[in-house]
PDB file of C-alpha atoms in Angstrom:
ATOM      1  CA  MET U 931     107.798  91.396 113.713  1.00 69.00           C
ATOM      2  CA  LEU U 932     104.092  91.424 114.332  1.00 71.00           C
ATOM      3  CA  GLY U 933     103.453  94.354 111.964  1.00 77.00           C
ATOM      4  CA  ALA U 934     105.781  92.892 109.311  1.00 79.00           C
ATOM      5  CA  SER U 935     104.100  89.468 109.417  1.00 73.00           C
ATOM      6  CA  TYR U 936     100.591  90.879 109.160  1.00 76.00           C
ATOM      7  CA  SER U 937     101.320  93.565 106.539  1.00 82.00           C
ATOM      8  CA  SER U 938     103.440  91.294 104.322  1.00 80.00           C
ATOM      9  CA  GLY U 939     100.686  88.702 104.323  1.00 77.00           C
ATOM     10  CA  ALA U 940      98.083  91.370 103.450  1.00 81.00           C
ATOM     11  CA  ILE U 941     100.257  92.804 100.652  1.00 85.00           C
ATOM     12  CA  PHE U 942     101.043  89.338  99.346  1.00 81.00           C
ATOM     13  CA  ALA U 943      97.316  88.527  99.097  1.00 78.00           C
ATOM     14  CA  MET U 944      96.537  91.737  97.128  1.00 83.00           C
ATOM     15  CA  LYS U 945      95.993  91.838  93.424  1.00 85.00           C
ATOM     16  CA  PRO U 946      99.499  91.996  91.817  1.00 87.00           C
ATOM     17  CA  TRP U 947     100.642  95.593  91.527  1.00 87.00           C
ATOM     18  CA  PHE U 948     102.608  94.950  88.343  1.00 83.00           C
ATOM     19  CA  GLY U 949     102.238  92.405  85.567  1.00 78.00           C
ATOM     20  CA  ASP U 950     100.087  89.299  85.451  1.00 79.00           C
ATOM     21  CA  HIS U 951     101.658  87.416  88.380  1.00 78.00           C
ATOM     22  CA  ARG U 952      99.873  84.761  90.400  1.00 77.00           C
ATOM     23  CA  LYS U 953     100.787  86.469  93.676  1.00 80.00           C
ATOM     24  CA  ASN U 954     101.927  89.989  94.679  1.00 84.00           C
ATOM     25  CA  TYR U 955     105.596  89.094  95.221  1.00 86.00           C
ATOM     26  CA  VAL U 956     106.722  92.395  93.665  1.00 88.00           C
ATOM     27  CA  GLY U 957     104.576  94.353  96.150  1.00 90.00           C
ATOM     28  CA  VAL U 958     106.220  92.663  99.127  1.00 89.00           C
ATOM     29  CA  LEU U 959     109.718  93.202  97.691  1.00 91.00           C
ATOM     30  CA  LEU U 960     109.104  96.862  96.908  1.00 92.00           C
ATOM     31  CA  THR U 961     107.653  97.533 100.378  1.00 92.00           C
ATOM     32  CA  SER U 962     110.678  95.820 101.966  1.00 92.00           C
ATOM     33  CA  LEU U 963     113.028  97.867  99.746  1.00 94.00           C
ATOM     34  CA  LEU U 964     111.380 101.134 100.846  1.00 94.00           C
ATOM     35  CA  MET U 965     111.814 100.152 104.511  1.00 93.00           C
ATOM     36  CA  TYR U 966     115.485  99.397 103.947  1.00 94.00           C
ATOM     37  CA  VAL U 967     116.007 102.736 102.137  1.00 95.00           C
ATOM     38  CA  PHE U 968     114.350 104.512 105.080  1.00 95.00           C
ATOM     39  CA  GLY U 969     116.705 102.676 107.452  1.00 94.00           C
ATOM     40  CA  LEU U 970     119.693 103.637 105.275  1.00 94.00           C
ATOM     41  CA  ILE U 971     118.749 107.321 105.314  1.00 94.00           C
ATOM     42  CA  TYR U 972     118.236 107.230 109.073  1.00 93.00           C
ATOM     43  CA  ALA U 973     121.648 105.569 109.546  1.00 89.00           C
ATOM     44  CA  VAL U 974     123.388 108.140 107.365  1.00 88.00           C
ATOM     45  CA  PHE U 975     122.224 110.982 109.613  1.00 88.00           C
ATOM     46  CA  MET U 976     122.942 109.207 112.936  1.00 85.00           C
ATOM     47  CA  LYS U 977     125.477 110.799 115.269  1.00 79.00           C
ATOM     48  CA  ALA U 978     128.273 108.735 116.791  1.00 70.00           C
ATOM     49  CA  ASN U 979     128.393 108.666 120.596  1.00 71.00           C
ATOM     50  CA  PHE U 980     132.200 108.778 120.641  1.00 66.00           C
ATOM     51  CA  VAL U 981     134.857 110.996 119.070  1.00 68.00           C
ATOM     52  CA  ILE U 982     135.881 109.890 115.562  1.00 65.00           C
ATOM     53  CA  ASP U 983     139.514 110.340 114.648  1.00 68.00           C
ATOM     54  CA  THR U 984     139.873 112.395 111.487  1.00 70.00           C
ATOM     55  CA  ASN U 985     142.706 112.913 108.971  1.00 71.00           C
ATOM     56  CA  PRO U 986     142.854 116.476 107.611  1.00 74.00           C
ATOM     57  CA  GLU U 987     144.942 115.276 104.667  1.00 71.00           C
ATOM     58  CA  LYS U 988     141.932 113.304 103.346  1.00 72.00           C
ATOM     59  CA  ASP U 989     139.335 116.071 103.687  1.00 72.00           C
ATOM     60  CA  GLY U 990     139.639 116.970  99.991  1.00 74.00           C
ATOM     61  CA  ALA U 991     139.572 113.368  98.691  1.00 79.00           C
ATOM     62  CA  SER U 992     137.202 112.529  95.831  1.00 81.00           C
ATOM     63  CA  PHE U 993     134.452 109.947  96.150  1.00 81.00           C
ATOM     64  CA  LEU U 994     136.457 107.406  94.164  1.00 86.00           C
ATOM     65  CA  GLN U 995     139.475 107.926  96.397  1.00 82.00           C
ATOM     66  CA  VAL U 996     137.318 107.445  99.480  1.00 80.00           C
ATOM     67  CA  VAL U 997     135.909 104.184  98.090  1.00 82.00           C
ATOM     68  CA  LYS U 998     139.412 102.875  97.303  1.00 81.00           C
ATOM     69  CA  ASP U 999     140.562 103.848 100.786  1.00 79.00           C
ATOM     70  CA  VAL U1000     137.635 102.105 102.511  1.00 75.00           C
ATOM     71  CA  PHE U1001     137.890  98.866 100.545  1.00 78.00           C
ATOM     72  CA  ARG U1002     141.639  98.402 100.598  1.00 78.00           C
ATOM     73  CA  LEU U1003     142.958  95.080 101.942  1.00 76.00           C
ATOM     74  CA  SER U1004     144.591  96.692 104.993  1.00 75.00           C
ATOM     75  CA  ARG U1005     141.097  97.689 106.232  1.00 72.00           C
ATOM     76  CA  ALA U1006     140.140  93.997 106.483  1.00 72.00           C
ATOM     77  CA  LYS U1007     143.389  93.286 108.319  1.00 76.00           C
ATOM     78  CA  GLU U1008     142.631  96.086 110.759  1.00 74.00           C
ATOM     79  CA  CYS U1009     139.177  94.660 111.369  1.00 72.00           C
ATOM     80  CA  LEU U1010     140.503  91.161 111.943  1.00 75.00           C
ATOM     81  CA  ALA U1011     143.162  92.547 114.279  1.00 76.00           C
ATOM     82  CA  THR U1012     140.340  93.608 116.640  1.00 75.00           C
ATOM     83  CA  PHE U1013     139.694  89.905 117.271  1.00 74.00           C
ATOM     84  CA  THR U1014     143.289  88.724 117.466  1.00 75.00           C
ATOM     85  CA  LYS U1015     144.750  91.242 119.904  1.00 77.00           C
ATOM     86  CA  LYS U1016     145.117  90.189 123.504  1.00 79.00           C
ATOM     87  CA  ARG U1017     142.616  91.483 126.026  1.00 78.00           C
ATOM     88  CA  PRO U1018     142.469  91.258 129.837  1.00 76.00           C
ATOM     89  CA  ASN U1019     140.391  88.619 131.580  1.00 77.00           C
ATOM     90  CA  GLN U1020     140.436  86.257 128.575  1.00 78.00           C
ATOM     91  CA  GLY U1021     138.753  89.009 126.546  1.00 76.00           C
ATOM     92  CA  ARG U1022     139.881  87.680 123.172  1.00 83.00           C
ATOM     93  CA  LEU U1023     138.407  84.211 123.762  1.00 87.00           C
ATOM     94  CA  ARG U1024     135.302  85.810 125.270  1.00 88.00           C
ATOM     95  CA  LEU U1025     134.798  88.012 122.182  1.00 87.00           C
ATOM     96  CA  ILE U1026     135.212  85.139 119.723  1.00 88.00           C
ATOM     97  CA  LEU U1027     132.823  82.905 121.663  1.00 91.00           C
ATOM     98  CA  LEU U1028     130.226  85.672 121.964  1.00 91.00           C
ATOM     99  CA  ILE U1029     130.305  86.617 118.289  1.00 90.00           C
ATOM    100  CA  THR U1030     129.993  83.001 117.167  1.00 91.00           C
ATOM    101  CA  SER U1031     127.201  82.458 119.715  1.00 92.00           C
ATOM    102  CA  GLY U1032     125.320  85.475 118.374  1.00 91.00           C
ATOM    103  CA  ALA U1033     125.699  84.161 114.833  1.00 91.00           C
ATOM    104  CA  VAL U1034     124.303  80.764 115.884  1.00 93.00           C
ATOM    105  CA  CYS U1035     121.271  82.341 117.589  1.00 92.00           C
ATOM    106  CA  ASP U1036     120.641  84.654 114.670  1.00 90.00           C
ATOM    107  CA  ALA U1037     120.961  81.880 112.104  1.00 91.00           C
ATOM    108  CA  ALA U1038     118.656  79.561 114.089  1.00 91.00           C
ATOM    109  CA  LEU U1039     115.939  82.198 114.173  1.00 87.00           C
ATOM    110  CA  PHE U1040     116.036  83.644 110.673  1.00 87.00           C
ATOM    111  CA  SER U1041     117.179  80.689 108.560  1.00 87.00           C
ATOM    112  CA  GLU U1042     114.031  78.790 109.504  1.00 88.00           C
ATOM    113  CA  ASP U1043     112.187  80.956 107.003  1.00 81.00           C
ATOM    114  CA  GLY U1044     113.594  78.712 104.257  1.00 81.00           C
ATOM    115  CA  ILE U1045     111.364  75.817 105.360  1.00 87.00           C
ATOM    116  CA  ALA U1046     108.759  77.533 107.586  1.00 86.00           C
ATOM    117  CA  TYR U1047     105.845  77.461 105.174  1.00 83.00           C
ATOM    118  CA  GLN U1048     106.727  74.016 103.758  1.00 86.00           C
ATOM    119  CA  PHE U1049     106.912  72.681 107.326  1.00 88.00           C
ATOM    120  CA  ALA U1050     103.518  74.190 108.235  1.00 88.00           C
ATOM    121  CA  GLN U1051     102.009  72.859 104.986  1.00 86.00           C
ATOM    122  CA  ARG U1052     103.324  69.327 105.340  1.00 87.00           C
ATOM    123  CA  VAL U1053     103.054  68.903 109.121  1.00 88.00           C
ATOM    124  CA  TYR U1054      99.977  71.004 109.944  1.00 88.00           C
ATOM    125  CA  GLY U1055      98.224  70.988 106.572  1.00 87.00           C
ATOM    126  CA  LEU U1056      97.927  74.785 106.482  1.00 82.00           C
ATOM    127  CA  THR U1057      97.191  76.926 103.428  1.00 79.00           C
ATOM    128  CA  GLU U1058      99.066  80.161 102.692  1.00 74.00           C
ATOM    129  CA  ASP U1059      96.374  82.345 104.241  1.00 73.00           C
ATOM    130  CA  ALA U1060      95.986  80.117 107.293  1.00 81.00           C
ATOM    131  CA  TYR U1061      99.764  80.030 107.808  1.00 81.00           C
ATOM    132  CA  THR U1062     100.058  83.834 107.604  1.00 77.00           C
ATOM    133  CA  SER U1063      97.262  84.222 110.188  1.00 79.00           C
ATOM    134  CA  LEU U1064      98.801  81.621 112.531  1.00 83.00           C
ATOM    135  CA  LEU U1065     102.276  83.132 112.204  1.00 82.00           C
ATOM    136  CA  THR U1066     100.952  86.596 113.012  1.00 81.00           C
ATOM    137  CA  LEU U1067      99.210  85.154 116.095  1.00 83.00           C
ATOM    138  CA  GLY U1068     102.412  83.320 117.047  1.00 83.00           C
ATOM    139  CA  TYR U1069     104.459  86.509 116.824  1.00 83.00           C
ATOM    140  CA  ILE U1070     102.427  88.231 119.540  1.00 86.00           C
ATOM    141  CA  PRO U1071     104.167  86.580 122.571  1.00 87.00           C
ATOM    142  CA  PRO U1072     107.743  87.089 121.229  1.00 87.00           C
ATOM    143  CA  THR U1073     106.923  90.706 120.342  1.00 84.00           C
ATOM    144  CA  ILE U1074     105.715  91.460 123.854  1.00 87.00           C
ATOM    145  CA  ALA U1075     108.546  89.499 125.508  1.00 86.00           C
ATOM    146  CA  THR U1076     111.269  91.137 123.393  1.00 85.00           C
ATOM    147  CA  SER U1077     109.804  94.590 124.075  1.00 84.00           C
ATOM    148  CA  ILE U1078     109.592  94.389 127.842  1.00 87.00           C
ATOM    149  CA  GLY U1079     111.638  91.323 128.787  1.00 85.00           C
ATOM    150  CA  PRO U1080     115.171  92.849 128.963  1.00 84.00           C
ATOM    151  CA  SER U1081     114.029  95.862 130.964  1.00 86.00           C
ATOM    152  CA  LEU U1082     111.972  93.677 133.349  1.00 87.00           C
ATOM    153  CA  LEU U1083     114.833  91.254 133.894  1.00 87.00           C
ATOM    154  CA  LYS U1084     117.252  94.133 134.491  1.00 85.00           C
ATOM    155  CA  PHE U1085     114.824  95.558 137.034  1.00 86.00           C
ATOM    156  CA  LEU U1086     114.794  92.182 138.808  1.00 87.00           C
ATOM    157  CA  GLY U1087     118.593  92.340 139.058  1.00 86.00           C
ATOM    158  CA  PHE U1088     119.580  89.927 136.274  1.00 88.00           C
ATOM    159  CA  SER U1089     123.029  90.524 134.742  1.00 89.00           C
ATOM    160  CA  ASP U1090     123.503  90.485 130.988  1.00 88.00           C
ATOM    161  CA  ALA U1091     125.036  86.969 131.224  1.00 91.00           C
ATOM    162  CA  SER U1092     122.015  85.732 133.209  1.00 92.00           C
ATOM    163  CA  ILE U1093     119.646  87.255 130.651  1.00 92.00           C
ATOM    164  CA  ALA U1094     121.641  85.513 127.875  1.00 92.00           C
ATOM    165  CA  ILE U1095     121.217  82.174 129.699  1.00 94.00           C
ATOM    166  CA  PHE U1096     117.497  82.771 130.084  1.00 93.00           C
ATOM    167  CA  GLY U1097     117.204  83.769 126.415  1.00 92.00           C
ATOM    168  CA  CYS U1098     119.159  80.776 125.095  1.00 94.00           C
ATOM    169  CA  LEU U1099     117.117  78.364 127.209  1.00 94.00           C
ATOM    170  CA  SER U1100     113.914  79.927 125.854  1.00 94.00           C
ATOM    171  CA  LEU U1101     115.251  79.736 122.291  1.00 93.00           C
ATOM    172  CA  SER U1102     116.160  76.065 122.644  1.00 95.00           C
ATOM    173  CA  VAL U1103     112.728  75.266 124.099  1.00 94.00           C
ATOM    174  CA  PHE U1104     111.152  77.231 121.221  1.00 93.00           C
ATOM    175  CA  PHE U1105     112.467  74.658 118.727  1.00 94.00           C
ATOM    176  CA  ILE U1106     112.338  71.535 120.886  1.00 95.00           C
ATOM    177  CA  ILE U1107     108.628  71.858 121.724  1.00 95.00           C
ATOM    178  CA  ARG U1108     107.727  72.301 118.059  1.00 92.00           C
ATOM    179  CA  GLY U1109     109.925  69.332 117.182  1.00 93.00           C
ATOM    180  CA  ILE U1110     108.227  67.041 119.688  1.00 93.00           C
ATOM    181  CA  PHE U1111     104.591  68.135 119.475  1.00 93.00           C
ATOM    182  CA  LEU U1112     103.720  68.131 115.742  1.00 91.00           C
ATOM    183  CA  SER U1113     100.395  69.894 116.004  1.00 91.00           C
ATOM    184  CA  ILE U1114      99.058  73.421 115.852  1.00 91.00           C
ATOM    185  CA  ARG U1115      98.796  73.391 119.657  1.00 91.00           C
ATOM    186  CA  GLY U1116     102.494  72.437 119.831  1.00 91.00           C
ATOM    187  CA  TYR U1117     103.293  75.210 117.352  1.00 90.00           C
ATOM    188  CA  ILE U1118     101.529  77.823 119.507  1.00 91.00           C
ATOM    189  CA  ALA U1119     102.998  76.402 122.724  1.00 92.00           C
ATOM    190  CA  GLY U1120     106.480  76.731 121.228  1.00 92.00           C
ATOM    191  CA  TYR U1121     105.890  80.403 120.488  1.00 90.00           C
ATOM    192  CA  VAL U1122     104.412  81.076 123.912  1.00 91.00           C
ATOM    193  CA  ILE U1123     106.879  79.129 126.094  1.00 92.00           C
ATOM    194  CA  GLY U1124     109.824  80.103 123.895  1.00 91.00           C
ATOM    195  CA  SER U1125     108.717  83.743 123.556  1.00 90.00           C
ATOM    196  CA  CYS U1126     111.905  85.059 125.173  1.00 90.00           C
ATOM    197  CA  GLY U1127     114.207  83.370 122.665  1.00 89.00           C
ATOM    198  CA  ARG U1128     115.059  86.549 120.793  1.00 89.00           C
ATOM    199  CA  ILE U1129     116.322  88.094 124.026  1.00 91.00           C
ATOM    200  CA  SER U1130     119.386  85.828 123.701  1.00 90.00           C
ATOM    201  CA  ASN U1131     120.739  87.888 120.817  1.00 88.00           C
ATOM    202  CA  VAL U1132     120.040  91.173 122.673  1.00 87.00           C
ATOM    203  CA  ALA U1133     121.945  90.015 125.735  1.00 90.00           C
ATOM    204  CA  ILE U1134     124.831  88.570 123.715  1.00 91.00           C
ATOM    205  CA  ARG U1135     125.230  91.882 121.848  1.00 89.00           C
ATOM    206  CA  SER U1136     125.256  93.712 125.165  1.00 88.00           C
ATOM    207  CA  LEU U1137     128.005  91.404 126.403  1.00 89.00           C
ATOM    208  CA  ILE U1138     130.010  92.056 123.224  1.00 87.00           C
ATOM    209  CA  VAL U1139     129.743  95.835 123.770  1.00 86.00           C
ATOM    210  CA  SER U1140     131.047  95.434 127.304  1.00 83.00           C
ATOM    211  CA  THR U1141     134.017  93.428 126.006  1.00 82.00           C
ATOM    212  CA  VAL U1142     135.403  96.018 123.555  1.00 79.00           C
ATOM    213  CA  ASP U1143     136.019  99.771 123.547  1.00 78.00           C
ATOM    214  CA  SER U1144     133.287 101.954 122.113  1.00 73.00           C
ATOM    215  CA  ALA U1145     135.562 103.010 119.214  1.00 70.00           C
ATOM    216  CA  GLU U1146     135.891  99.317 118.253  1.00 76.00           C
ATOM    217  CA  SER U1147     132.145  98.611 118.185  1.00 76.00           C
ATOM    218  CA  ALA U1148     131.661  99.436 114.494  1.00 76.00           C
ATOM    219  CA  GLN U1149     134.459  97.036 113.420  1.00 78.00           C
ATOM    220  CA  VAL U1150     133.228  94.304 115.741  1.00 82.00           C
ATOM    221  CA  PHE U1151     129.629  94.444 114.595  1.00 81.00           C
ATOM    222  CA  THR U1152     130.650  94.735 110.939  1.00 80.00           C
ATOM    223  CA  LEU U1153     132.561  91.474 111.169  1.00 81.00           C
ATOM    224  CA  SER U1154     129.906  89.828 113.329  1.00 83.00           C
ATOM    225  CA  THR U1155     127.277  90.755 110.717  1.00 85.00           C
ATOM    226  CA  ALA U1156     129.430  89.175 108.028  1.00 83.00           C
ATOM    227  CA  LEU U1157     129.809  86.055 110.167  1.00 85.00           C
ATOM    228  CA  GLU U1158     126.042  85.957 110.764  1.00 86.00           C
ATOM    229  CA  THR U1159     125.483  86.016 106.998  1.00 88.00           C
ATOM    230  CA  ILE U1160     127.933  83.163 106.408  1.00 89.00           C
ATOM    231  CA  VAL U1161     126.544  81.065 109.272  1.00 90.00           C
ATOM    232  CA  GLY U1162     123.015  81.894 108.106  1.00 88.00           C
ATOM    233  CA  LEU U1163     123.774  80.466 104.645  1.00 89.00           C
ATOM    234  CA  GLY U1164     125.055  77.273 106.281  1.00 90.00           C
ATOM    235  CA  ALA U1165     122.021  77.148 108.530  1.00 90.00           C
ATOM    236  CA  THR U1166     119.664  77.505 105.584  1.00 89.00           C
ATOM    237  CA  PHE U1167     121.397  74.572 103.883  1.00 91.00           C
ATOM    238  CA  LEU U1168     121.145  72.598 107.135  1.00 90.00           C
ATOM    239  CA  TYR U1169     117.455  73.327 107.539  1.00 90.00           C
ATOM    240  CA  THR U1170     116.553  72.377 103.976  1.00 90.00           C
ATOM    241  CA  SER U1171     118.776  69.285 103.863  1.00 91.00           C
ATOM    242  CA  VAL U1172     117.602  67.788 107.167  1.00 91.00           C
ATOM    243  CA  PHE U1173     113.976  68.696 106.474  1.00 90.00           C
ATOM    244  CA  THR U1174     114.095  67.042 103.039  1.00 89.00           C
ATOM    245  CA  LEU U1175     115.694  63.854 104.445  1.00 91.00           C
ATOM    246  CA  THR U1176     113.352  63.518 107.469  1.00 90.00           C
ATOM    247  CA  ILE U1177     110.009  64.963 106.369  1.00 87.00           C
ATOM    248  CA  THR U1178     108.492  61.554 105.621  1.00 85.00           C
ATOM    249  CA  HIS U1179     109.342  59.732 108.843  1.00 87.00           C
ATOM    250  CA  GLN U1180     110.345  62.353 111.449  1.00 89.00           C
ATOM    251  CA  PRO U1181     109.516  65.926 110.348  1.00 88.00           C
ATOM    252  CA  GLY U1182     110.330  67.336 113.754  1.00 91.00           C
ATOM    253  CA  ALA U1183     113.961  66.215 113.594  1.00 93.00           C
ATOM    254  CA  VAL U1184     115.166  69.477 112.121  1.00 92.00           C
ATOM    255  CA  MET U1185     113.632  71.449 115.017  1.00 93.00           C
ATOM    256  CA  LEU U1186     115.155  69.071 117.578  1.00 94.00           C
ATOM    257  CA  LEU U1187     118.583  69.413 115.906  1.00 94.00           C
ATOM    258  CA  VAL U1188     118.471  73.223 115.936  1.00 93.00           C
ATOM    259  CA  GLY U1189     117.273  73.218 119.579  1.00 93.00           C
ATOM    260  CA  SER U1190     120.314  71.086 120.443  1.00 94.00           C
ATOM    261  CA  ILE U1191     122.706  73.407 118.551  1.00 94.00           C
ATOM    262  CA  ILE U1192     121.520  76.312 120.759  1.00 94.00           C
ATOM    263  CA  LEU U1193     123.280  74.492 123.627  1.00 94.00           C
ATOM    264  CA  TYR U1194     126.534  76.079 122.302  1.00 94.00           C
ATOM    265  CA  PRO U1195     125.569  79.739 123.014  1.00 94.00           C
ATOM    266  CA  LEU U1196     123.917  78.510 126.235  1.00 95.00           C
ATOM    267  CA  ALA U1197     127.203  76.962 127.363  1.00 94.00           C
ATOM    268  CA  VAL U1198     129.088  80.170 126.445  1.00 93.00           C
ATOM    269  CA  SER U1199     126.614  82.216 128.536  1.00 93.00           C
ATOM    270  CA  PHE U1200     127.064  79.849 131.493  1.00 93.00           C
ATOM    271  CA  TRP U1201     130.854  80.164 131.202  1.00 92.00           C
ATOM    272  CA  ILE U1202     130.702  83.961 131.263  1.00 90.00           C
ATOM    273  CA  ARG U1203     128.216  84.039 134.149  1.00 88.00           C
ATOM    274  CA  PHE U1204     129.759  81.450 136.467  1.00 86.00           C
ATOM    275  CA  VAL U1205     133.445  81.320 135.441  1.00 82.00           C
ATOM    276  CA  GLN U1206     134.400  84.816 134.277  1.00 67.00           C
ATOM    277  CA  ILE U1207     132.189  86.912 136.543  1.00 59.00           C
TER     278      ILE U1207
END
């Protein structure tokens, strides 16, 4: 996050690489594209940590036949069946609650980008360059906390559910502080005190993995990624709508609302920690 924030701001401020644009948008997009291509190549050559069932009859299938086989309707039904089948210890309900909780945390974090600069401009009076510098500074505490937090909490004996509770509390505080204290000091305090907010998603994903068999992980995370995208679109609409309606009189309302919504994954984490375990 820290490297991405700093480098994207630096690339954005460069002289446009192509055409007579006002800003170097194309440079940022091309750099991002190259990173995604690198990730794609890396993923292609990854080795599965479990045995994959194969069908010798399909070894000689053409590329078109493989595409048709992958995208047939029954594949979607198989994926959905992963969530509808009964599991011991209320596993089906647990899986659904965890996946929706992860989607809420993910949407809360990443959908804020839709109003982040406008919020900083209107509330703090920051320019583009000043906002990029402040954001890079603000990313330092979450970067450190996300890197060492889970391992440290595990070392202290915290379970995954306890780490999820801690992360969700931190994430809620991350938004609430910035919604109450509408100043640059409040902005920095939100990033420092709420620096462990991203751990919530890490812990929730770990709980999901412990709920399903390893062979089901790909299906589960494929559907959860799709759900995160859908919830993210709704969250972006929520951010922009509330921000537009409240910017004049109560600009922090959108942050307070999102901080309150995080109570849902927090409640799920409490249920798993104190009811299920």
